[in-house]
């Protein structure tokens, strides 16, 4: 729990800091004065003032943050009418509620926008650091595997697998559905300018590339890099064999034999019924143990992508997080999938720790996904959230005046009740949906 809590605080603090920095920077740029920039709520732990008079602080409860602008009555940007009534016109211009409409709207929108930008930058940076897979398919690195000696060497170009031409990784990926599982497969390679035919292991091994938090595999202790060699005593060659066995077994327990760094281990676990998103849209229910395979028995050679390609990948990855999250919420709302798919801070905390265990790349990727998701949620048209404030600003732009203070206060109260209700609902799912 402590481990999960530490990485949860790290991940959430990064995302919250970027979100609030968006509000702060755009607010300053548009002439709105910030009084407090806080990471966390409650009692102040450390604080200090900058040359602009803004108090920067870290508070005791690390579950969010806020920027309190001049004229705000609270962290949710409620209006301090009594204080505002005592200000002159010049000072009033520097408050959140007395600034021009464009300044207020831009300042509010900046928080979610900065979250999306963070997500894009992180996904792009990861691609720049890791590189992109280089075509034609070329062996970059060989890892220890439970299949004995492998004749392939780093630098070998894969020309054919089992008689099928493999000019790129897309062609190799297509074989995953058609190539029968076999301990030995024929490869045509190019090495030092010469073609040769060699025997090698099945290209799509039952190697775990990701363990899902709050899954049967995670609870049983399976780890990234493990190879499943047998299930219920039946030999397993490829990851497709694992998928087929779990699908056919459904909710019956499975005995897995696993190879980990030269050691044979045994695990017993039971698949769980889960809602799985489909590529064409929608969801379907499948029995899963909560681990992802994919990948080859060797690490492909990589090349440095261009900044443009990395940025486009960052945009595409961020868009995928947003569309996937919205699709899930829609299907929950219409009753197509279980409400247990809506989770809260306990699941986020557990996921933080689980991704950190699997490596810095997974943890940083999780921060990018969390940033995109928080940016999206903040745009929901609920009072107290940024999206609710933007709705009020839109009304003001159409009507020529803002809603009355009484209406705003009522709506803000309703918004607080809705947000707290959703948080309690998600927390209940964290506890009871296992």
Short mmCIF file of C-alpha atoms in Angstrom, two decimals:
data_model
loop_
_atom_site.label_atom_id
_atom_site.label_comp_id
_atom_site.label_asym_id
_atom_site.label_seq_id
_atom_site.Cartn_x
_atom_site.Cartn_y
_atom_site.Cartn_z
CA UNK A 1 0.00 0.00 0.00
CA UNK A 2 2.84 2.37 0.83
CA UNK A 3 4.54 1.62 -2.49
CA UNK A 4 1.31 2.24 -4.40
CA UNK A 5 0.67 5.41 -2.41
CA UNK A 6 4.09 6.89 -3.15
CA UNK A 7 3.84 6.40 -6.89
CA UNK A 8 0.21 7.52 -6.89
CA UNK A 9 1.23 10.80 -5.25
CA UNK A 10 4.08 11.23 -7.75
CA UNK A 11 1.87 10.57 -10.78
CA UNK A 12 -1.05 12.68 -9.59
CA UNK A 13 1.19 15.55 -8.45
CA UNK A 14 2.83 15.77 -11.87
CA UNK A 15 -0.53 15.81 -13.65
CA UNK A 16 -2.09 18.30 -11.21
CA UNK A 17 0.94 20.59 -11.34
CA UNK A 18 0.78 20.77 -15.13
CA UNK A 19 -2.99 21.31 -15.07
CA UNK A 20 -2.82 24.15 -12.56
CA UNK A 21 0.22 25.63 -14.27
CA UNK A 22 -1.94 26.00 -17.35
CA UNK A 23 -4.47 28.02 -15.39
CA UNK A 24 -1.73 30.06 -13.73
CA UNK A 25 0.32 30.93 -16.83
CA UNK A 26 -2.60 31.82 -19.06
CA UNK A 27 -4.21 33.74 -16.21
CA UNK A 28 -1.08 35.84 -15.76
CA UNK A 29 -0.78 36.29 -19.52
CA UNK A 30 -4.33 37.64 -19.70
CA UNK A 31 -3.90 39.90 -16.68
CA UNK A 32 -5.55 37.84 -13.93
CA UNK A 33 -3.65 37.86 -10.65
CA UNK A 34 -3.03 34.56 -8.84
CA UNK A 35 -2.99 34.64 -5.05
CA UNK A 36 -2.30 30.94 -4.30
CA UNK A 37 -0.87 28.04 -6.30
CA UNK A 38 -1.41 24.86 -4.30
CA UNK A 39 -0.53 21.22 -4.81
CA UNK A 40 -2.83 19.39 -2.44
CA UNK A 41 -5.59 20.53 -0.11
CA UNK A 42 -5.87 21.19 3.61
CA UNK A 43 -3.11 22.26 5.96
CA UNK A 44 -0.08 23.88 4.30
CA UNK A 45 3.14 21.89 4.71
CA UNK A 46 5.58 24.19 2.91
CA UNK A 47 5.05 27.53 1.18
CA UNK A 48 6.72 30.62 -0.20
CA UNK A 49 5.94 33.78 -2.14
CA UNK A 50 7.26 34.81 -5.55
CA UNK A 51 7.97 38.37 -6.71
CA UNK A 52 4.43 38.68 -8.07
CA UNK A 53 2.92 38.03 -4.64
CA UNK A 54 1.66 34.54 -5.42
CA UNK A 55 1.86 32.03 -2.57
CA UNK A 56 3.21 28.67 -3.76
CA UNK A 57 2.42 25.82 -1.41
CA UNK A 58 2.27 22.06 -0.90
CA UNK A 59 -0.65 20.99 1.28
CA UNK A 60 -1.30 17.89 3.35
CA UNK A 61 -3.93 16.06 1.26
CA UNK A 62 -2.28 15.15 -2.11
CA UNK A 63 -5.51 14.51 -4.03
CA UNK A 64 -5.49 17.50 -6.38
CA UNK A 65 -4.58 21.15 -6.38
CA UNK A 66 -5.83 24.60 -7.29
CA UNK A 67 -4.98 28.15 -8.27
CA UNK A 68 -6.87 30.75 -6.27
CA UNK A 69 -7.15 33.96 -8.26
CA UNK A 70 -7.85 37.42 -6.91
CA UNK A 71 -11.57 37.66 -6.11
CA UNK A 72 -12.09 33.91 -5.66
CA UNK A 73 -13.87 32.86 -2.48
CA UNK A 74 -12.53 29.31 -2.55
CA UNK A 75 -10.45 26.77 -4.46
CA UNK A 76 -13.37 26.12 -6.86
CA UNK A 77 -13.25 29.76 -8.09
CA UNK A 78 -16.42 30.81 -6.35
CA UNK A 79 -17.02 34.57 -6.37
CA UNK A 80 -16.22 36.61 -3.25
CA UNK A 81 -18.93 39.23 -3.85
CA UNK A 82 -18.18 41.25 -0.73
CA UNK A 83 -14.50 41.55 -1.54
CA UNK A 84 -15.21 42.31 -5.21
CA UNK A 85 -17.56 45.14 -4.22
CA UNK A 86 -14.73 46.98 -2.49
CA UNK A 87 -12.34 47.00 -5.47
CA UNK A 88 -11.72 49.84 -7.89
CA UNK A 89 -12.06 49.31 -11.65
CA UNK A 90 -8.34 48.81 -12.25
CA UNK A 91 -7.98 46.17 -9.54
CA UNK A 92 -11.26 44.55 -10.55
CA UNK A 93 -9.76 43.92 -14.00
CA UNK A 94 -7.12 41.68 -12.40
CA UNK A 95 -9.68 39.40 -10.72
CA UNK A 96 -11.02 36.19 -12.25
CA UNK A 97 -14.59 37.48 -12.11
CA UNK A 98 -13.86 41.02 -13.29
CA UNK A 99 -11.61 40.18 -16.23
CA UNK A 100 -12.92 40.20 -19.83
CA UNK A 101 -14.77 37.08 -20.96
CA UNK A 102 -11.98 35.98 -23.30
CA UNK A 103 -9.43 36.10 -20.46
CA UNK A 104 -11.60 34.02 -18.14
CA UNK A 105 -12.45 31.45 -20.82
CA UNK A 106 -8.83 31.03 -21.90
CA UNK A 107 -7.65 30.70 -18.32
CA UNK A 108 -10.23 28.03 -17.53
CA UNK A 109 -9.59 26.06 -20.73
CA UNK A 110 -5.81 26.17 -20.25
CA UNK A 111 -5.81 23.51 -17.51
CA UNK A 112 -7.21 20.64 -19.60
CA UNK A 113 -5.28 21.84 -22.66
CA UNK A 114 -2.00 21.65 -20.72
CA UNK A 115 -2.94 18.11 -19.65
CA UNK A 116 -3.40 17.10 -23.28
CA UNK A 117 -0.13 18.78 -24.24
CA UNK A 118 1.69 16.91 -21.45
CA UNK A 119 0.27 13.63 -22.70
CA UNK A 120 1.36 14.36 -26.28
CA UNK A 121 4.86 15.42 -25.19
CA UNK A 122 5.38 12.35 -23.01
CA UNK A 123 4.22 9.88 -25.67
CA UNK A 124 6.37 11.66 -28.26
CA UNK A 125 9.40 11.70 -25.95
CA UNK A 126 9.06 8.00 -25.23
CA UNK A 127 9.09 7.28 -28.94
CA UNK A 128 12.16 9.49 -29.40
CA UNK A 129 14.00 7.71 -26.56
CA UNK A 130 12.98 4.17 -27.50
CA UNK A 131 13.09 4.69 -31.26
CA UNK A 132 10.68 3.20 -33.77
CA UNK A 133 10.86 -0.29 -35.19
CA UNK A 134 12.96 -0.28 -38.36
CA UNK A 135 11.83 -2.01 -41.54
CA UNK A 136 12.80 -4.38 -43.07
CA UNK A 137 12.52 -6.65 -40.01
CA UNK A 138 15.94 -6.92 -38.40
CA UNK A 139 17.07 -8.62 -35.20
CA UNK A 140 18.25 -6.03 -32.71
CA UNK A 141 18.81 -8.01 -29.53
CA UNK A 142 18.27 -11.56 -28.32
CA UNK A 143 17.09 -12.29 -24.79
CA UNK A 144 17.23 -15.45 -22.73
CA UNK A 145 14.34 -17.71 -23.68
CA UNK A 146 13.24 -21.17 -22.52
CA UNK A 147 13.82 -22.75 -25.92
CA UNK A 148 17.53 -23.46 -25.84
CA UNK A 149 19.97 -22.19 -28.45
CA UNK A 150 18.77 -19.80 -31.16
CA UNK A 151 20.61 -19.60 -34.49
CA UNK A 152 19.57 -16.01 -35.17
CA UNK A 153 22.06 -13.22 -34.49
CA UNK A 154 21.75 -9.45 -34.01
CA UNK A 155 21.74 -7.80 -37.43
CA UNK A 156 20.01 -10.68 -39.22
CA UNK A 157 17.27 -9.55 -41.60
CA UNK A 158 14.14 -11.72 -41.59
CA UNK A 159 13.16 -12.37 -45.22
CA UNK A 160 10.73 -15.27 -44.79
CA UNK A 161 9.00 -17.13 -41.96
CA UNK A 162 7.70 -20.59 -42.75
CA UNK A 163 7.73 -19.78 -46.48
CA UNK A 164 5.90 -16.44 -46.17
CA UNK A 165 7.64 -13.27 -47.32
CA UNK A 166 8.15 -10.77 -44.50
CA UNK A 167 9.11 -7.41 -46.04
CA UNK A 168 7.86 -5.51 -42.97
CA UNK A 169 6.53 -6.04 -39.44
CA UNK A 170 2.97 -5.79 -40.66
CA UNK A 171 3.52 -8.95 -42.68
CA UNK A 172 4.99 -10.66 -39.62
CA UNK A 173 2.04 -9.53 -37.51
CA UNK A 174 -0.39 -11.03 -40.02
CA UNK A 175 1.22 -14.43 -39.41
CA UNK A 176 0.12 -14.38 -35.75
CA UNK A 177 -3.37 -15.50 -36.80
CA UNK A 178 -2.34 -18.06 -39.41
CA UNK A 179 0.98 -19.62 -38.38
CA UNK A 180 0.35 -22.84 -36.42
CA UNK A 181 2.12 -23.13 -33.06
CA UNK A 182 5.25 -25.23 -33.46
CA UNK A 183 8.45 -25.53 -31.40
CA UNK A 184 10.52 -25.04 -34.56
CA UNK A 185 9.88 -22.73 -37.53
CA UNK A 186 11.85 -22.21 -40.74
CA UNK A 187 13.41 -18.77 -41.29
CA UNK A 188 15.09 -17.33 -44.38
CA UNK A 189 17.48 -14.62 -43.28
CA UNK A 190 20.09 -12.34 -44.76
CA UNK A 191 23.38 -12.29 -42.84
CA UNK A 192 26.48 -10.46 -44.05
CA UNK A 193 24.89 -10.12 -47.49
CA UNK A 194 24.21 -13.84 -47.80
CA UNK A 195 20.84 -15.60 -47.63
CA UNK A 196 20.52 -18.74 -45.55
CA UNK A 197 17.77 -20.91 -44.14
CA UNK A 198 17.79 -21.70 -40.43
CA UNK A 199 15.46 -23.20 -37.85
CA UNK A 200 14.25 -21.02 -35.01
CA UNK A 201 11.59 -20.86 -32.31
CA UNK A 202 7.97 -19.92 -32.87
CA UNK A 203 8.04 -16.12 -33.51
CA UNK A 204 5.17 -15.22 -31.13
CA UNK A 205 6.10 -16.75 -27.78
CA UNK A 206 3.92 -16.88 -24.68
CA UNK A 207 5.95 -14.09 -23.12
CA UNK A 208 4.24 -11.58 -20.83
CA UNK A 209 4.76 -8.00 -21.99
CA UNK A 210 2.36 -6.40 -19.49
CA UNK A 211 0.48 -7.50 -16.37
CA UNK A 212 -2.79 -5.68 -15.79
CA UNK A 213 -3.35 -4.32 -12.25
CA UNK A 214 -6.27 -5.82 -10.31
CA UNK A 215 -6.18 -8.95 -12.48
CA UNK A 216 -5.82 -12.64 -11.73
CA UNK A 217 -2.28 -12.62 -13.18
CA UNK A 218 -1.26 -9.62 -11.06
CA UNK A 219 -2.72 -11.07 -7.88
CA UNK A 220 -1.01 -14.43 -8.54
CA UNK A 221 2.41 -12.79 -8.91
CA UNK A 222 3.12 -13.12 -12.63
CA UNK A 223 5.66 -10.61 -13.90
CA UNK A 224 6.76 -8.82 -17.02
CA UNK A 225 9.09 -11.09 -19.03
CA UNK A 226 7.69 -14.39 -17.74
CA UNK A 227 7.19 -17.18 -20.29
CA UNK A 228 4.16 -19.45 -19.92
CA UNK A 229 5.39 -22.95 -20.82
CA UNK A 230 2.36 -25.06 -19.85
CA UNK A 231 -1.23 -24.74 -18.63
CA UNK A 232 -2.75 -27.65 -16.73
CA UNK A 233 0.15 -29.76 -17.92
CA UNK A 234 -0.43 -29.02 -21.61
CA UNK A 235 2.58 -27.48 -23.40
CA UNK A 236 2.23 -23.85 -24.48
CA UNK A 237 4.18 -22.62 -27.50
CA UNK A 238 2.71 -19.25 -28.47
CA UNK A 239 0.71 -16.57 -26.70
CA UNK A 240 -2.24 -17.49 -28.88
CA UNK A 241 -2.29 -20.85 -27.08
CA UNK A 242 -2.72 -18.99 -23.79
CA UNK A 243 -5.61 -16.95 -25.21
CA UNK A 244 -7.37 -20.05 -26.57
CA UNK A 245 -6.94 -22.01 -23.34
CA UNK A 246 -8.26 -19.20 -21.14
CA UNK A 247 -11.23 -18.64 -23.45
CA UNK A 248 -12.17 -22.31 -23.38
CA UNK A 249 -11.60 -22.71 -19.63
CA UNK A 250 -13.75 -19.71 -18.66
CA UNK A 251 -14.08 -19.45 -14.86
CA UNK A 252 -12.24 -22.67 -13.95
CA UNK A 253 -8.88 -22.42 -12.20
CA UNK A 254 -5.71 -22.90 -14.22
CA UNK A 255 -2.31 -24.23 -13.23
CA UNK A 256 0.39 -22.28 -15.08
CA UNK A 257 3.99 -23.40 -15.47
CA UNK A 258 6.16 -20.33 -15.96
CA UNK A 259 9.82 -19.90 -16.93
CA UNK A 260 11.46 -16.92 -15.23
CA UNK A 261 15.18 -16.26 -15.69
CA UNK A 262 15.98 -19.95 -15.99
CA UNK A 263 13.74 -21.04 -13.13
CA UNK A 264 10.49 -23.02 -13.47
CA UNK A 265 7.65 -21.64 -11.33
CA UNK A 266 4.04 -22.71 -10.82
CA UNK A 267 0.98 -20.49 -10.36
CA UNK A 268 -2.72 -21.17 -9.92
CA UNK A 269 -5.27 -18.57 -10.96
CA UNK A 270 -8.84 -18.22 -12.18
CA UNK A 271 -9.88 -16.14 -15.23
CA UNK A 272 -12.21 -13.20 -14.63
CA UNK A 273 -15.00 -11.97 -16.88
CA UNK A 274 -14.03 -8.58 -18.32
CA UNK A 275 -15.38 -6.01 -20.79
CA UNK A 276 -12.91 -5.71 -23.65
CA UNK A 277 -12.95 -2.83 -26.19
CA UNK A 278 -13.11 -3.86 -29.85
CA UNK A 279 -11.12 -2.25 -32.65
CA UNK A 280 -14.30 -1.57 -34.62
CA UNK A 281 -15.94 0.04 -31.57
CA UNK A 282 -18.03 -1.29 -28.73
CA UNK A 283 -17.16 -3.94 -26.16
CA UNK A 284 -17.47 -7.66 -25.67
CA UNK A 285 -17.15 -9.85 -22.60
CA UNK A 286 -14.21 -12.24 -22.41
CA UNK A 287 -12.63 -14.43 -19.77
CA UNK A 288 -9.17 -12.99 -19.06
CA UNK A 289 -6.33 -13.59 -16.65
CA UNK A 290 -5.00 -10.06 -17.13
CA UNK A 291 -1.76 -10.31 -19.03
CA UNK A 292 -0.73 -9.05 -22.45
CA UNK A 293 1.53 -10.86 -24.87
CA UNK A 294 2.50 -9.71 -28.28
CA UNK A 295 5.99 -9.12 -29.51
CA UNK A 296 8.56 -11.48 -30.91
CA UNK A 297 11.15 -13.70 -29.28
CA UNK A 298 13.76 -11.10 -30.24
CA UNK A 299 13.87 -7.34 -29.82
CA UNK A 300 13.59 -5.64 -33.23
CA UNK A 301 16.26 -3.22 -34.36
CA UNK A 302 15.10 0.38 -33.97
CA UNK A 303 15.79 3.68 -35.68
CA UNK A 304 15.52 7.27 -34.53
CA UNK A 305 12.17 8.77 -35.58
CA UNK A 306 11.78 12.34 -36.76
CA UNK A 307 10.31 14.90 -34.38
CA UNK A 308 7.27 15.13 -36.66
CA UNK A 309 6.68 11.37 -36.56
CA UNK A 310 7.12 11.31 -32.78
CA UNK A 311 4.70 14.20 -32.35
CA UNK A 312 2.11 12.58 -34.58
CA UNK A 313 2.48 9.41 -32.54
CA UNK A 314 1.97 11.46 -29.36
CA UNK A 315 -1.19 13.02 -30.77
CA UNK A 316 -2.50 9.66 -31.95
CA UNK A 317 -1.79 8.00 -28.59
CA UNK A 318 -3.46 10.82 -26.66
CA UNK A 319 -6.47 10.73 -28.96
CA UNK A 320 -6.68 6.98 -28.41
CA UNK A 321 -6.82 7.46 -24.63
CA UNK A 322 -9.60 10.03 -24.98
CA UNK A 323 -11.74 8.07 -27.44
CA UNK A 324 -11.29 4.85 -25.48
CA UNK A 325 -12.29 6.52 -22.20
CA UNK A 326 -15.32 8.22 -23.73
CA UNK A 327 -16.41 4.97 -25.39
CA UNK A 328 -16.20 3.15 -22.07
CA UNK A 329 -18.23 5.83 -20.26
CA UNK A 330 -20.86 5.82 -23.01
CA UNK A 331 -21.29 2.05 -22.91
CA UNK A 332 -21.51 2.14 -19.11
CA UNK A 333 -24.17 4.86 -19.32
CA UNK A 334 -26.34 2.90 -21.78
CA UNK A 335 -25.93 -0.34 -19.85
CA UNK A 336 -23.88 -2.25 -22.42
CA UNK A 337 -21.08 -2.97 -19.95
CA UNK A 338 -20.75 -3.18 -16.19
CA UNK A 339 -20.57 -0.04 -14.05
CA UNK A 340 -17.56 -1.71 -12.41
CA UNK A 341 -15.52 -0.28 -15.29
CA UNK A 342 -15.74 3.13 -13.58
CA UNK A 343 -12.96 3.17 -11.00
CA UNK A 344 -11.59 5.66 -8.48
CA UNK A 345 -8.48 6.68 -6.60
CA UNK A 346 -7.74 3.24 -5.13
CA UNK A 347 -7.51 1.71 -8.61
CA UNK A 348 -5.43 4.65 -9.81
CA UNK A 349 -3.10 4.18 -6.85
CA UNK A 350 -2.77 0.44 -7.45
CA UNK A 351 -2.16 1.03 -11.16
CA UNK A 352 0.52 3.60 -10.30
CA UNK A 353 2.43 1.07 -8.23
CA UNK A 354 1.88 -1.78 -10.70
CA UNK A 355 3.21 0.19 -13.65
CA UNK A 356 6.18 1.44 -11.62
CA UNK A 357 7.10 -2.17 -10.79
CA UNK A 358 7.18 -3.01 -14.50
CA UNK A 359 9.59 -0.22 -15.37
CA UNK A 360 10.02 3.51 -15.84
CA UNK A 361 8.63 3.40 -19.39
CA UNK A 362 5.36 1.88 -18.18
CA UNK A 363 5.08 4.36 -15.30
CA UNK A 364 5.76 7.38 -17.49
CA UNK A 365 3.25 6.08 -20.05
CA UNK A 366 0.72 5.76 -17.24
CA UNK A 367 1.31 9.41 -16.28
CA UNK A 368 0.61 10.40 -19.90
CA UNK A 369 -2.63 8.40 -19.94
CA UNK A 370 -3.66 9.79 -16.55
CA UNK A 371 -3.00 13.33 -17.75
CA UNK A 372 -5.19 12.88 -20.81
CA UNK A 373 -7.97 11.29 -18.75
CA UNK A 374 -7.93 14.05 -16.11
CA UNK A 375 -7.96 16.70 -18.82
CA UNK A 376 -10.98 15.01 -20.39
CA UNK A 377 -12.88 14.67 -17.09
CA UNK A 378 -12.26 18.33 -16.27
CA UNK A 379 -14.02 19.31 -19.50
CA UNK A 380 -17.25 17.60 -18.46
CA UNK A 381 -20.01 20.26 -18.21
CA UNK A 382 -20.37 19.92 -14.43
CA UNK A 383 -20.25 23.06 -12.25
CA UNK A 384 -17.00 23.28 -10.18
CA UNK A 385 -15.16 21.53 -13.05
CA UNK A 386 -13.51 23.52 -15.83
CA UNK A 387 -16.14 22.34 -18.28
CA UNK A 388 -18.88 23.77 -16.08
CA UNK A 389 -17.18 27.15 -15.94
CA UNK A 390 -16.83 27.12 -19.72
CA UNK A 391 -20.58 26.47 -20.01
CA UNK A 392 -21.21 29.55 -17.86
CA UNK A 393 -18.86 31.57 -20.07
CA UNK A 394 -20.64 30.32 -23.19
CA UNK A 395 -23.97 31.39 -21.69
CA UNK A 396 -22.50 34.82 -20.96
CA UNK A 397 -21.26 35.14 -24.54
CA UNK A 398 -24.75 34.34 -25.87
CA UNK A 399 -26.86 36.24 -23.31
CA UNK A 400 -24.54 39.21 -22.95
CA UNK A 401 -24.34 38.80 -19.16
CA UNK A 402 -23.25 36.09 -16.72
CA UNK A 403 -25.73 34.03 -14.69
CA UNK A 404 -26.76 35.68 -11.44
CA UNK A 405 -24.68 35.05 -8.34
CA UNK A 406 -27.57 33.12 -6.80
CA UNK A 407 -27.85 30.80 -9.80
CA UNK A 408 -24.08 30.31 -9.82
CA UNK A 409 -24.03 29.43 -6.13
CA UNK A 410 -26.84 26.90 -6.56
CA UNK A 411 -25.20 25.35 -9.60
CA UNK A 412 -21.84 25.15 -7.85
CA UNK A 413 -23.47 23.37 -4.92
CA UNK A 414 -25.12 20.93 -7.31
CA UNK A 415 -21.78 20.39 -9.02
CA UNK A 416 -20.04 19.63 -5.73
CA UNK A 417 -22.72 17.06 -4.86
CA UNK A 418 -22.39 15.43 -8.30
CA UNK A 419 -18.60 15.26 -8.14
CA UNK A 420 -18.60 13.86 -4.60
CA UNK A 421 -21.27 11.36 -5.60
CA UNK A 422 -19.24 10.17 -8.58
CA UNK A 423 -16.12 9.90 -6.44
CA UNK A 424 -17.94 7.79 -3.84
CA UNK A 425 -19.46 5.61 -6.58
CA UNK A 426 -16.02 5.01 -8.12
CA UNK A 427 -14.52 4.35 -4.69
CA UNK A 428 -17.23 1.77 -4.03
CA UNK A 429 -16.29 0.05 -7.29
CA UNK A 430 -12.65 0.04 -6.21
CA UNK A 431 -13.65 -1.84 -3.05
CA UNK A 432 -16.40 -4.19 -4.24
CA UNK A 433 -15.62 -4.87 -7.94
CA UNK A 434 -12.72 -7.28 -7.70
#
